[in-house]
mmCIF file of C-alpha atoms in Angstrom:
data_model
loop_
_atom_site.group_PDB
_atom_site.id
_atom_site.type_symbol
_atom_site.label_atom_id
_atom_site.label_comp_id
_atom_site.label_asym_id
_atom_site.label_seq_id
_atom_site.Cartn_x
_atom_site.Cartn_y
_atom_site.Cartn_z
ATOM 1 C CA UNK A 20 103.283 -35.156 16.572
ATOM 2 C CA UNK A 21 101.011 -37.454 14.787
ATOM 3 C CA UNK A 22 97.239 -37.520 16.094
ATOM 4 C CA UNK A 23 96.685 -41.500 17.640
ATOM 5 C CA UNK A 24 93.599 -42.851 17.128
ATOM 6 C CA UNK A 25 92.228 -45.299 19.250
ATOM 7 C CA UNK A 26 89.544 -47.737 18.525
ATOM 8 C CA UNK A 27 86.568 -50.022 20.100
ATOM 9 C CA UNK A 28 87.524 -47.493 23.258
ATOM 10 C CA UNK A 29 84.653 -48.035 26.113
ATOM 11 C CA UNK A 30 83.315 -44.916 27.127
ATOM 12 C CA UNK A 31 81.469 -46.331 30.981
ATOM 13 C CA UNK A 32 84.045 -43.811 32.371
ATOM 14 C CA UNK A 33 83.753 -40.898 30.579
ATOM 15 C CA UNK A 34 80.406 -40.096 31.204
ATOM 16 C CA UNK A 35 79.565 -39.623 34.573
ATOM 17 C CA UNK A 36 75.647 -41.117 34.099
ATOM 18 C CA UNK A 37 78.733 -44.113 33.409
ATOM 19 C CA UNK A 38 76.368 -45.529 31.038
ATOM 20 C CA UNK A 39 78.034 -48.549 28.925
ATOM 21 C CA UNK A 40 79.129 -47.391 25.296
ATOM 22 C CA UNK A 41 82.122 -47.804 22.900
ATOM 23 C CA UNK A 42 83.104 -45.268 20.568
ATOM 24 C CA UNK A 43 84.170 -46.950 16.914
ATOM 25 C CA UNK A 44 87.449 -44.503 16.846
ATOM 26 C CA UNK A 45 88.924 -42.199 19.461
ATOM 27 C CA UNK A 46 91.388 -39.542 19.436
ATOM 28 C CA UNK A 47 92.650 -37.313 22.407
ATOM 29 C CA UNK A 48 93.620 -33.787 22.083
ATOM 30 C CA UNK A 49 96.314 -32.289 24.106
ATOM 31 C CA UNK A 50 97.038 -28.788 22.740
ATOM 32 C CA UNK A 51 95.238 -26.226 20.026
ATOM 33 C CA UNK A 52 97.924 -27.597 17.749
ATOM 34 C CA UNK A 53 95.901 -31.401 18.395
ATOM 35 C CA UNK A 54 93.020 -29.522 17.068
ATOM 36 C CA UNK A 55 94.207 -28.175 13.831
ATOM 37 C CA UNK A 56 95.666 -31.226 13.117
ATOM 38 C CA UNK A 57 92.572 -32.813 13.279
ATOM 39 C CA UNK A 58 91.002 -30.691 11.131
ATOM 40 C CA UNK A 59 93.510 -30.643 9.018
ATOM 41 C CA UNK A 60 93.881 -34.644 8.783
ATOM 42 C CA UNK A 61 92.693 -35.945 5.594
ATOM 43 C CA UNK A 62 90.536 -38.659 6.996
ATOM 44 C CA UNK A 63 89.559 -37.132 10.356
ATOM 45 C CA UNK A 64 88.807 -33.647 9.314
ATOM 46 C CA UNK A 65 85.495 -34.478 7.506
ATOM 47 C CA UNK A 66 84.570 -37.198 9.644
ATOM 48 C CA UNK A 67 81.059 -36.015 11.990
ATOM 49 C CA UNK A 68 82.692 -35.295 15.464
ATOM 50 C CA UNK A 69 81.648 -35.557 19.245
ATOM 51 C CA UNK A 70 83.705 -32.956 21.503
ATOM 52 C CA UNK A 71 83.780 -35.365 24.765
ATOM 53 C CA UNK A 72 84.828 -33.750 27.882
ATOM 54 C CA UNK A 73 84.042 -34.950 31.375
ATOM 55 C CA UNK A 74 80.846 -36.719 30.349
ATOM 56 C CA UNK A 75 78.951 -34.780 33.176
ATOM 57 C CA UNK A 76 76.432 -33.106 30.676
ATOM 58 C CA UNK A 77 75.658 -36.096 28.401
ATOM 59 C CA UNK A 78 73.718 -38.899 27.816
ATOM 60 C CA UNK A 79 74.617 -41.682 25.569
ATOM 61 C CA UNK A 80 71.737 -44.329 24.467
ATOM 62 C CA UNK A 81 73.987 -46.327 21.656
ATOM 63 C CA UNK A 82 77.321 -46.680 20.555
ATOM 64 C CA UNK A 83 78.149 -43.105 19.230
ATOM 65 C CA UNK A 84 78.917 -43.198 15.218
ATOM 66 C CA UNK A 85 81.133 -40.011 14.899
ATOM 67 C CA UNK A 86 84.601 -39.608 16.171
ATOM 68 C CA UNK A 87 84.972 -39.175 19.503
ATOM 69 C CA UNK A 88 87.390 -36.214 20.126
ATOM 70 C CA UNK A 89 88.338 -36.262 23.933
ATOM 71 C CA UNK A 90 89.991 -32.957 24.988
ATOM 72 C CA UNK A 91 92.678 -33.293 26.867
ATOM 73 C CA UNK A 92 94.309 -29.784 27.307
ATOM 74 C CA UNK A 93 95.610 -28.772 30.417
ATOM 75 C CA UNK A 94 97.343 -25.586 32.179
ATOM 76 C CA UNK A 95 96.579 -23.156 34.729
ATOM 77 C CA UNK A 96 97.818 -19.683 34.847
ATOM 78 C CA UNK A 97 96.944 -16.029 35.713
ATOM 79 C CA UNK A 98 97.113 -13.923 32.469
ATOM 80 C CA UNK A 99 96.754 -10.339 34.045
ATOM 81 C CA UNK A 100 96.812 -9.149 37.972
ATOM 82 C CA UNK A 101 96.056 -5.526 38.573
ATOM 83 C CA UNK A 102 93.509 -3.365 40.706
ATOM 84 C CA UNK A 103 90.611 -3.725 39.004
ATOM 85 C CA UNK A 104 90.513 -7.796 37.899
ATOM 86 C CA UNK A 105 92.448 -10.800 37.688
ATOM 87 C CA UNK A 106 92.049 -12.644 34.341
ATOM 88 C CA UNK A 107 92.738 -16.502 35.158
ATOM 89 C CA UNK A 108 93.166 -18.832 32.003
ATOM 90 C CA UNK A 109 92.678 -22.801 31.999
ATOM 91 C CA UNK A 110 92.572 -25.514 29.692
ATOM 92 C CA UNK A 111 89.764 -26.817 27.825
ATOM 93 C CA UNK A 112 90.642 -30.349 29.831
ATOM 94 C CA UNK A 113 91.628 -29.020 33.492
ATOM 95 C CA UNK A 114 88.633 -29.771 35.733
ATOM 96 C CA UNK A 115 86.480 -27.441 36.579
ATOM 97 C CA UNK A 116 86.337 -28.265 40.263
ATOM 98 C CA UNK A 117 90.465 -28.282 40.055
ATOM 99 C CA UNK A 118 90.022 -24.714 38.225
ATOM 100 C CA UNK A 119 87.859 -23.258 41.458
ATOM 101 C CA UNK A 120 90.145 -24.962 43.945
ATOM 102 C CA UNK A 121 93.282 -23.717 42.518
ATOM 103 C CA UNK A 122 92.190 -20.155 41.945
ATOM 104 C CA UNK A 123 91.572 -19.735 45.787
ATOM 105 C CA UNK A 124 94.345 -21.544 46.727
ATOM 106 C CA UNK A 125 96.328 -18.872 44.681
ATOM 107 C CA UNK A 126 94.072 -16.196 46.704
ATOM 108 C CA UNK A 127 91.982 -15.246 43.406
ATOM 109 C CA UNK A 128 88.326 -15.160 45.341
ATOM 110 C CA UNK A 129 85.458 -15.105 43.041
ATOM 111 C CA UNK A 130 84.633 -18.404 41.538
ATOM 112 C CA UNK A 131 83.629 -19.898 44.887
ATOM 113 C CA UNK A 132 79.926 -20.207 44.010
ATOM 114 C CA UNK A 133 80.628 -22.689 41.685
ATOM 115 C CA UNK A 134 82.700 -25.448 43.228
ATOM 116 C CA UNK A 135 82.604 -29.293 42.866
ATOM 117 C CA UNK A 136 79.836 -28.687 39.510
ATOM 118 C CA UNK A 137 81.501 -31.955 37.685
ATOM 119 C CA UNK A 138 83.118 -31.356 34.221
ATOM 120 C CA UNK A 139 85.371 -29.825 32.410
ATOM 121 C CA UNK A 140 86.217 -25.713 31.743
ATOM 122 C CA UNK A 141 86.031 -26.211 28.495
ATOM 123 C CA UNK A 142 82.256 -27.472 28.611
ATOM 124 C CA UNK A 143 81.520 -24.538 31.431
ATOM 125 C CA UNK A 144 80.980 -21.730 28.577
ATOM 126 C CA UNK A 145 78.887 -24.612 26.476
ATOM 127 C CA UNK A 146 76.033 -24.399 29.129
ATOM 128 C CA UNK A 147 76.846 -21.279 30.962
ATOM 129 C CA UNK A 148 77.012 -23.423 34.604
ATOM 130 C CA UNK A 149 75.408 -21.663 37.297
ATOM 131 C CA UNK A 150 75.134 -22.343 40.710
ATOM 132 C CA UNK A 151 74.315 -20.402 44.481
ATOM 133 C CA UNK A 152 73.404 -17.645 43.169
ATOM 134 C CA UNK A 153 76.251 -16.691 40.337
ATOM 135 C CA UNK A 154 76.567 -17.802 37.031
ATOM 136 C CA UNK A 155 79.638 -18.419 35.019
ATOM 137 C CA UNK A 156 78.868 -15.489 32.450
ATOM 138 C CA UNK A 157 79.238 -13.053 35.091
ATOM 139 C CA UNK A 158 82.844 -14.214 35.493
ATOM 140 C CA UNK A 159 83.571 -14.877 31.802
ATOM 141 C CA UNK A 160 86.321 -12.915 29.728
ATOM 142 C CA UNK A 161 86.802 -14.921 27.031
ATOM 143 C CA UNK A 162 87.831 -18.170 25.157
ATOM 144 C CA UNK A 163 89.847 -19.442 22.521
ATOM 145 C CA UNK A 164 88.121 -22.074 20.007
ATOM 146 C CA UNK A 165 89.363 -24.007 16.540
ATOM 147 C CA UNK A 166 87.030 -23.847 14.063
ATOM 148 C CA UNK A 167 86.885 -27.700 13.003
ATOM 149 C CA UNK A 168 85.568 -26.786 9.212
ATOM 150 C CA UNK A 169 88.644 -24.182 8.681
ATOM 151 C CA UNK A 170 91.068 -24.900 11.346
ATOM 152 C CA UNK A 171 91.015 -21.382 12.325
ATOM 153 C CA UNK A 172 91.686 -20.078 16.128
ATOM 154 C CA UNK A 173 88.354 -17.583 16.777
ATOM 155 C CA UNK A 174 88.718 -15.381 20.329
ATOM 156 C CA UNK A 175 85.057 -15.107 21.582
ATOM 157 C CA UNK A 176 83.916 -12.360 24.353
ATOM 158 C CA UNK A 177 80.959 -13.063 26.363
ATOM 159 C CA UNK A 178 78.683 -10.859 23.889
ATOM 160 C CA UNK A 179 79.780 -13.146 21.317
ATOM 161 C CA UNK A 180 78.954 -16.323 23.275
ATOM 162 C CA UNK A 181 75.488 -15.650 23.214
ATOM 163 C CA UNK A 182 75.385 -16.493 27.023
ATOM 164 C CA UNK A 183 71.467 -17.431 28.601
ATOM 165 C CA UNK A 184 70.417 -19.822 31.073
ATOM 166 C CA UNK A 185 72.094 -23.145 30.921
ATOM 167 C CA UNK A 186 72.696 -21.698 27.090
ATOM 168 C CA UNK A 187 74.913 -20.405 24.691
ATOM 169 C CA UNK A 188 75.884 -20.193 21.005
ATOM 170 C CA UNK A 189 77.486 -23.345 21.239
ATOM 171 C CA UNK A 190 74.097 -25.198 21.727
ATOM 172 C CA UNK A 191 73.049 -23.664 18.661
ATOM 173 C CA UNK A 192 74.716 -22.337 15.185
ATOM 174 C CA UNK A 193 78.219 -24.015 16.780
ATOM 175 C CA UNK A 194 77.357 -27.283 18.447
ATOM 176 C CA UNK A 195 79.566 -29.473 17.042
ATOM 177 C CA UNK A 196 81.305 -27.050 14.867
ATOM 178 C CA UNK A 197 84.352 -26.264 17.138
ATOM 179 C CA UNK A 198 86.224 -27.229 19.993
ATOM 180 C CA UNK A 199 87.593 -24.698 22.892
ATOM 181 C CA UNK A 200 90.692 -25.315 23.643
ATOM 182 C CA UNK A 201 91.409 -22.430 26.442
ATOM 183 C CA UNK A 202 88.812 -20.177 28.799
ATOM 184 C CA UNK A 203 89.884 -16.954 30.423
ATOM 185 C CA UNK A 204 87.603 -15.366 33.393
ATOM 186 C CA UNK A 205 87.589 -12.087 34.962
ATOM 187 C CA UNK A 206 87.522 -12.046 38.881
ATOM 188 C CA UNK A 207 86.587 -8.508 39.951
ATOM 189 C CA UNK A 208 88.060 -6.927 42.419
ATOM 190 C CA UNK A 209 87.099 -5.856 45.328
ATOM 191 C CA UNK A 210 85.854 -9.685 45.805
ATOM 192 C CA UNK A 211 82.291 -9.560 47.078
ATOM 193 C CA UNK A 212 80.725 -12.348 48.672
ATOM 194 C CA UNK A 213 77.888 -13.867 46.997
ATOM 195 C CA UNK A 214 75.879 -15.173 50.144
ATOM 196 C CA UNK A 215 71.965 -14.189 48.944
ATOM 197 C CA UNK A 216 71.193 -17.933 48.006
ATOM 198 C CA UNK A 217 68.505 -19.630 50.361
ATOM 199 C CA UNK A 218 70.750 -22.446 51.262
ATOM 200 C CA UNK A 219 74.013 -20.456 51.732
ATOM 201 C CA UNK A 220 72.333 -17.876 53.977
ATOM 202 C CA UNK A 221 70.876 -20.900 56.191
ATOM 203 C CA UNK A 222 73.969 -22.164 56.139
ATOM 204 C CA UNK A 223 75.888 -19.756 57.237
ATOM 205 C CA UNK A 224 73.364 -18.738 60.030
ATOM 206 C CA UNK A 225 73.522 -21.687 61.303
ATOM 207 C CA UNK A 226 77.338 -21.418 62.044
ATOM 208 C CA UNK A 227 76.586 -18.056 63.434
ATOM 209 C CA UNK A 228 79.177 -16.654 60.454
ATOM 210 C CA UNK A 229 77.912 -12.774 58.956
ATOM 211 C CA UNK A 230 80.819 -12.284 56.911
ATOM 212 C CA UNK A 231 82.016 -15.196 55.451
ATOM 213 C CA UNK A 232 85.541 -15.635 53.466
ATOM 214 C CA UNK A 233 85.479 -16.981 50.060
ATOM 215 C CA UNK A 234 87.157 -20.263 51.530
ATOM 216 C CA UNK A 235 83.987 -20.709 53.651
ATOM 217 C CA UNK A 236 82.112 -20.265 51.049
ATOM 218 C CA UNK A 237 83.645 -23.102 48.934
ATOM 219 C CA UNK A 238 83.623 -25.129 52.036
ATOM 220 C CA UNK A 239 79.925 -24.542 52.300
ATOM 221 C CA UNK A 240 78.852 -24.983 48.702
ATOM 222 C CA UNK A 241 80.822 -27.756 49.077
ATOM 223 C CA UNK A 242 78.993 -29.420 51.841
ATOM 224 C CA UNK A 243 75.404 -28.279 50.703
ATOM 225 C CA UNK A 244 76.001 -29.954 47.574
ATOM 226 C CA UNK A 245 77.332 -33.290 48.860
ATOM 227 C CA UNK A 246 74.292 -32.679 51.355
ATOM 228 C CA UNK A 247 71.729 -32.652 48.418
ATOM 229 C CA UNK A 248 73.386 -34.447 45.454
ATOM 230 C CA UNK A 249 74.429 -38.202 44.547
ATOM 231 C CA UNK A 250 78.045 -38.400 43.737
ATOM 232 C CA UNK A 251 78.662 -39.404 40.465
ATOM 233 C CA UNK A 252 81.759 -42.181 41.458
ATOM 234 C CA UNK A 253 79.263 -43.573 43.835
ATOM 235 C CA UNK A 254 75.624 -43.538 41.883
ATOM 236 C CA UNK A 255 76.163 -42.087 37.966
ATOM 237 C CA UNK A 256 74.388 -38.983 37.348
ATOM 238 C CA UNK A 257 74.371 -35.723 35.419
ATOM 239 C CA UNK A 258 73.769 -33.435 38.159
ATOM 240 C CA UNK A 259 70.189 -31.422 37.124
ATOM 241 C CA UNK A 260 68.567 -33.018 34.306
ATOM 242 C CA UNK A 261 66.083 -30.586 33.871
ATOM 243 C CA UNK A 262 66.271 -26.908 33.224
ATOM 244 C CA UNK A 263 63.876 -24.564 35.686
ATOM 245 C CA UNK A 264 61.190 -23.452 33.063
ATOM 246 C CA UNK A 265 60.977 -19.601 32.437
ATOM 247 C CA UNK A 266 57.720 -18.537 31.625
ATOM 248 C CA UNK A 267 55.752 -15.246 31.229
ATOM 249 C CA UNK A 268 53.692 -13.422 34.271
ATOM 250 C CA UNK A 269 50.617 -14.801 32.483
ATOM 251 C CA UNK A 270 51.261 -18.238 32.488
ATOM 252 C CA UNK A 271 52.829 -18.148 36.195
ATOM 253 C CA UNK A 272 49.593 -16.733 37.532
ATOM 254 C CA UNK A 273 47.703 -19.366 35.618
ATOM 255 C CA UNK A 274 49.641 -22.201 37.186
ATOM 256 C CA UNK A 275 49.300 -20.414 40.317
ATOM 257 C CA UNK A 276 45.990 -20.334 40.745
ATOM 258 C CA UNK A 277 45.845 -24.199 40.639
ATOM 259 C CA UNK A 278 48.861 -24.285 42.495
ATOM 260 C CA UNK A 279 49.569 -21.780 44.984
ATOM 261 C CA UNK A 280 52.547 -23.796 46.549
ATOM 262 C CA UNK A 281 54.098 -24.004 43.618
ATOM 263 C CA UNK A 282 58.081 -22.160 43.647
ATOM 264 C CA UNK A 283 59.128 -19.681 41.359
ATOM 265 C CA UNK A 284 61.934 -16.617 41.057
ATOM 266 C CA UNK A 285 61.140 -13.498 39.523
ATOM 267 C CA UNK A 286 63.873 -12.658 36.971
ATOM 268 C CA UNK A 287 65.108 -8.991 35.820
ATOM 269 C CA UNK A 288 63.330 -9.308 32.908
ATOM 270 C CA UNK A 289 59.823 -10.010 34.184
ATOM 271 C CA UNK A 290 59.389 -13.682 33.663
ATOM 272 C CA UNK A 291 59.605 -16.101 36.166
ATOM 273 C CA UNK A 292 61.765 -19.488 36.787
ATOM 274 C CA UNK A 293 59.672 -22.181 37.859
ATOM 275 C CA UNK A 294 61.179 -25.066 39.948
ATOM 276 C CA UNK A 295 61.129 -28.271 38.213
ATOM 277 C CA UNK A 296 62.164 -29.683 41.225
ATOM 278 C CA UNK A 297 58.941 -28.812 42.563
ATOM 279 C CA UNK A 298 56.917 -29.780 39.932
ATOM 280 C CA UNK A 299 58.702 -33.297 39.873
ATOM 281 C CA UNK A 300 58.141 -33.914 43.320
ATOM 282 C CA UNK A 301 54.632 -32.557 42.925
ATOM 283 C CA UNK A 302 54.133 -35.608 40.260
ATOM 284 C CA UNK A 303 55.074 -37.984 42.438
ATOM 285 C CA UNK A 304 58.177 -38.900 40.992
ATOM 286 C CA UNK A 305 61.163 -37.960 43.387
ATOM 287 C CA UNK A 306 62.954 -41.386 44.288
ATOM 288 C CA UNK A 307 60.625 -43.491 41.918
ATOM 289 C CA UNK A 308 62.463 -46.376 39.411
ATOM 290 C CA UNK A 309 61.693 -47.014 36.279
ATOM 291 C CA UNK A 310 64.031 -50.133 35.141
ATOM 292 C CA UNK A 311 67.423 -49.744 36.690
ATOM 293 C CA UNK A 312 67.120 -46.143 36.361
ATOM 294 C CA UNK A 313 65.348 -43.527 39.190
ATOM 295 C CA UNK A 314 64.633 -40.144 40.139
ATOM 296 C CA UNK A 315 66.634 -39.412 42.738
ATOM 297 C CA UNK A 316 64.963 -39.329 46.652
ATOM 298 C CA UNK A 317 66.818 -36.581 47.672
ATOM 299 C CA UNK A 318 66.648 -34.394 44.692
ATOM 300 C CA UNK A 319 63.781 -34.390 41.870
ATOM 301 C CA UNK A 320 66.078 -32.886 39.666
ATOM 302 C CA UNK A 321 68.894 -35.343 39.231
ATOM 303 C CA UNK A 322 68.031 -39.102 37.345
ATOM 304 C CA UNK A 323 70.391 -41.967 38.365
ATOM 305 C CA UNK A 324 72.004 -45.060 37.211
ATOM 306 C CA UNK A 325 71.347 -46.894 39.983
ATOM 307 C CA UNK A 326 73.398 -49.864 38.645
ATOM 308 C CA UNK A 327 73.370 -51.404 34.791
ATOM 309 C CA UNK A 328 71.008 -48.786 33.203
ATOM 310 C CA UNK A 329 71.467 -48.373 29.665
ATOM 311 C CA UNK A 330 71.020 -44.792 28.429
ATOM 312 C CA UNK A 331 68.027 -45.804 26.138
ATOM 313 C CA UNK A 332 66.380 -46.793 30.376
ATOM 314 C CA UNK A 333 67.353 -43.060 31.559
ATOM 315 C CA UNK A 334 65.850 -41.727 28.769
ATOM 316 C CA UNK A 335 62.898 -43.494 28.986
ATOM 317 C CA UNK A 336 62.753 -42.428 32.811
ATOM 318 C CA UNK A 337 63.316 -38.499 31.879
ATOM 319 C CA UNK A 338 60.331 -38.865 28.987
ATOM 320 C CA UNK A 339 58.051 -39.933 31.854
ATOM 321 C CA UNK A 340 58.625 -37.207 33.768
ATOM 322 C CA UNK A 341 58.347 -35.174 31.097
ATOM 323 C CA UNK A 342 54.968 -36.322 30.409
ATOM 324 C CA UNK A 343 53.979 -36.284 34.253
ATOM 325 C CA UNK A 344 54.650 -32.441 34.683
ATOM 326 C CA UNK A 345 53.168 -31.762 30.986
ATOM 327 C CA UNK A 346 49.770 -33.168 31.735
ATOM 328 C CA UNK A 347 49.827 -31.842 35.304
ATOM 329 C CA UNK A 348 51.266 -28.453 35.089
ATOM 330 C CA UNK A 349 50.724 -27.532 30.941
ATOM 331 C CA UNK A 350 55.075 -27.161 30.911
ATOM 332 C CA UNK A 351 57.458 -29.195 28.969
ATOM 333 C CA UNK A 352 60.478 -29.392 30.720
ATOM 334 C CA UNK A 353 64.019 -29.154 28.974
ATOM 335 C CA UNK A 354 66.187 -31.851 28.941
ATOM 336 C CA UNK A 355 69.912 -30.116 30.452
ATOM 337 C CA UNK A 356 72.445 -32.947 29.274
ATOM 338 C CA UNK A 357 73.103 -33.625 25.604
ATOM 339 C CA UNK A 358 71.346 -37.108 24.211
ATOM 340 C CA UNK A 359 73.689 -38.504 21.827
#
């Protein structure tokens, strides 16, 4: 089938910040086959791409000059279900909220954690999505990807992937450079709850529940997120714009002995996360507007569009808090969503 390309396509709803933009040419992929065609495509092929997905990591401040390449690809199915794991594999384009709700409702516990995090699978491996306590790398078996200079299909492992936090090889030597069509991830058996997060363990005391099922777990990630974070349909967002600095035991006790209060997580490696969160709200910025953009007033961590913004306002909002924690706390903070 031949590839369709669409043109002067607005783009408001599909990005979730649903920042106004038009891409120039758009064409949807619905299968691997979509994607070698592409590449192969004498006009198309060696045209500069963006890989658009749900729009839930991104920011767009202009028009976007490449081709937009919106994948598409759907399917659900269990590859392999034995003793030991059960190997799940979805589409690049299935959601990733869909992919957590299904896989329970087929009784494969284990991806619980991560419910209602907006997106796609195909951009979960991109930015290794974490969230209560679990990380998708520690569920990852592998993906399938097309090479968009050669066309080729590459199988990656989670070695290969280059998985860190919020980061992975496809930030780096392949951004841009190929497109993931499917993901497969390994839910170990026997399922153990993952309950040692702050929130979920206040949660759940709360109800007076010790032992929670995986259900109740999705239920109550869930409700602790729609507790804490805007929906995008209702006020565009990204979810976190910031990454939690990691920094060395040195530079934590520094900043702590300015500011005791301040939150941080040891890590396994002997550096600690800091919460940007904190540090936002420690600025003075949590629900502050700068234009028709803000920081959001129940979470530091999340900017809105509170109606209008363009992306060049949001931006402008997220360099000011960059700034703010900078000259207060000595830490530049990471931008999480890509600023096209």
């Amino acid at each position: 089938m031949d590839l369709l390309l669409e043109t002067d396509v607005p783009l408001a709803a599909m990005n979730t910040f649903g920042v106004a933009a038009r891409a120039a040419r758009l064409v949807r992929v619905h299968s691997q086959l979509d994607v070698r065609q592409l590449v192969d495509h004498p006009e198309f092929g060696i045209a500069p791409k963006l890989i658009l997905g749900g729009g839930s990591n991104l920011l767009l401040t202009g028009d976007p000059r490449q081709l937009v390449v919106k994948v598409e690809i759907q399917g659900l199915r269990v590859v392999r279900d034995d003793s030991d794991a059960t190997i799940i594999e979805a589409g690049a384009g299935v959601s990733w909220h869909e992919l957590v709700r299904w896989s329970l409702a087929q009784g494969h516990a284990g991806l619980e954690n991560l419910a209602l995090i907006p997106g796609t699978v195909g951009a979960a491996p991109v930015q290794n999505i974490g969230a209560y306590g679990l990380e998708l790398a520690e569920r990852f078996h592998a993906l399938d990807a097309v090479d968009l200079t050669t066309g080729r299909v590459v199988t990656l492992d989670a070695t290969a992937c280059r998985f860190g936090y919020r980061d992975s090889l496809f930030k780096h030597e392949l951004a841009g450079k190929s497109v993931i069509t499917q993901v497969r991830l390994r839910l170990p058996k026997p399922w153990v709850p993952r309950i040692g997060y702050a929130d979920l363990e206040r949660h759940f005391a709360k109800l007076g529940v010790a032992a929670p099922d995986a259900q109740q777990i999705f239920d109550a990630v869930c409700a602790i997120r729609r507790s804490k974070l805007p929906d995008p349909a209702v006020l565009g967002n990204a979810g976190s714009f910031f990454k939690n600095p990691v920094v060395n035991r040195t530079i934590r006790n520094e900043i702590l002995e300015d500011f005791p209060e301040i939150v941080s997580y040891p890590l396994e490696d002997g550096s600690y996360k800091l919460a940007a969160a904190w540090m936002i709200e420690a600025c003075g910025w949590k629900g502050r507007e700068l234009g028709r953009a803000a920081v959001d007033a129940r979470h530091a961590l999340v900017l809105v569009n509170r109606g209008g913004a363009s992306g060049k306002e949001i931006k402008a909002l997220a360099e000011a808090v960059q700034q703010a924690v900078r000259q207060k706390f000595g830490i530049t903070l990471e931008f999480e969503p890509l600023v096209v």
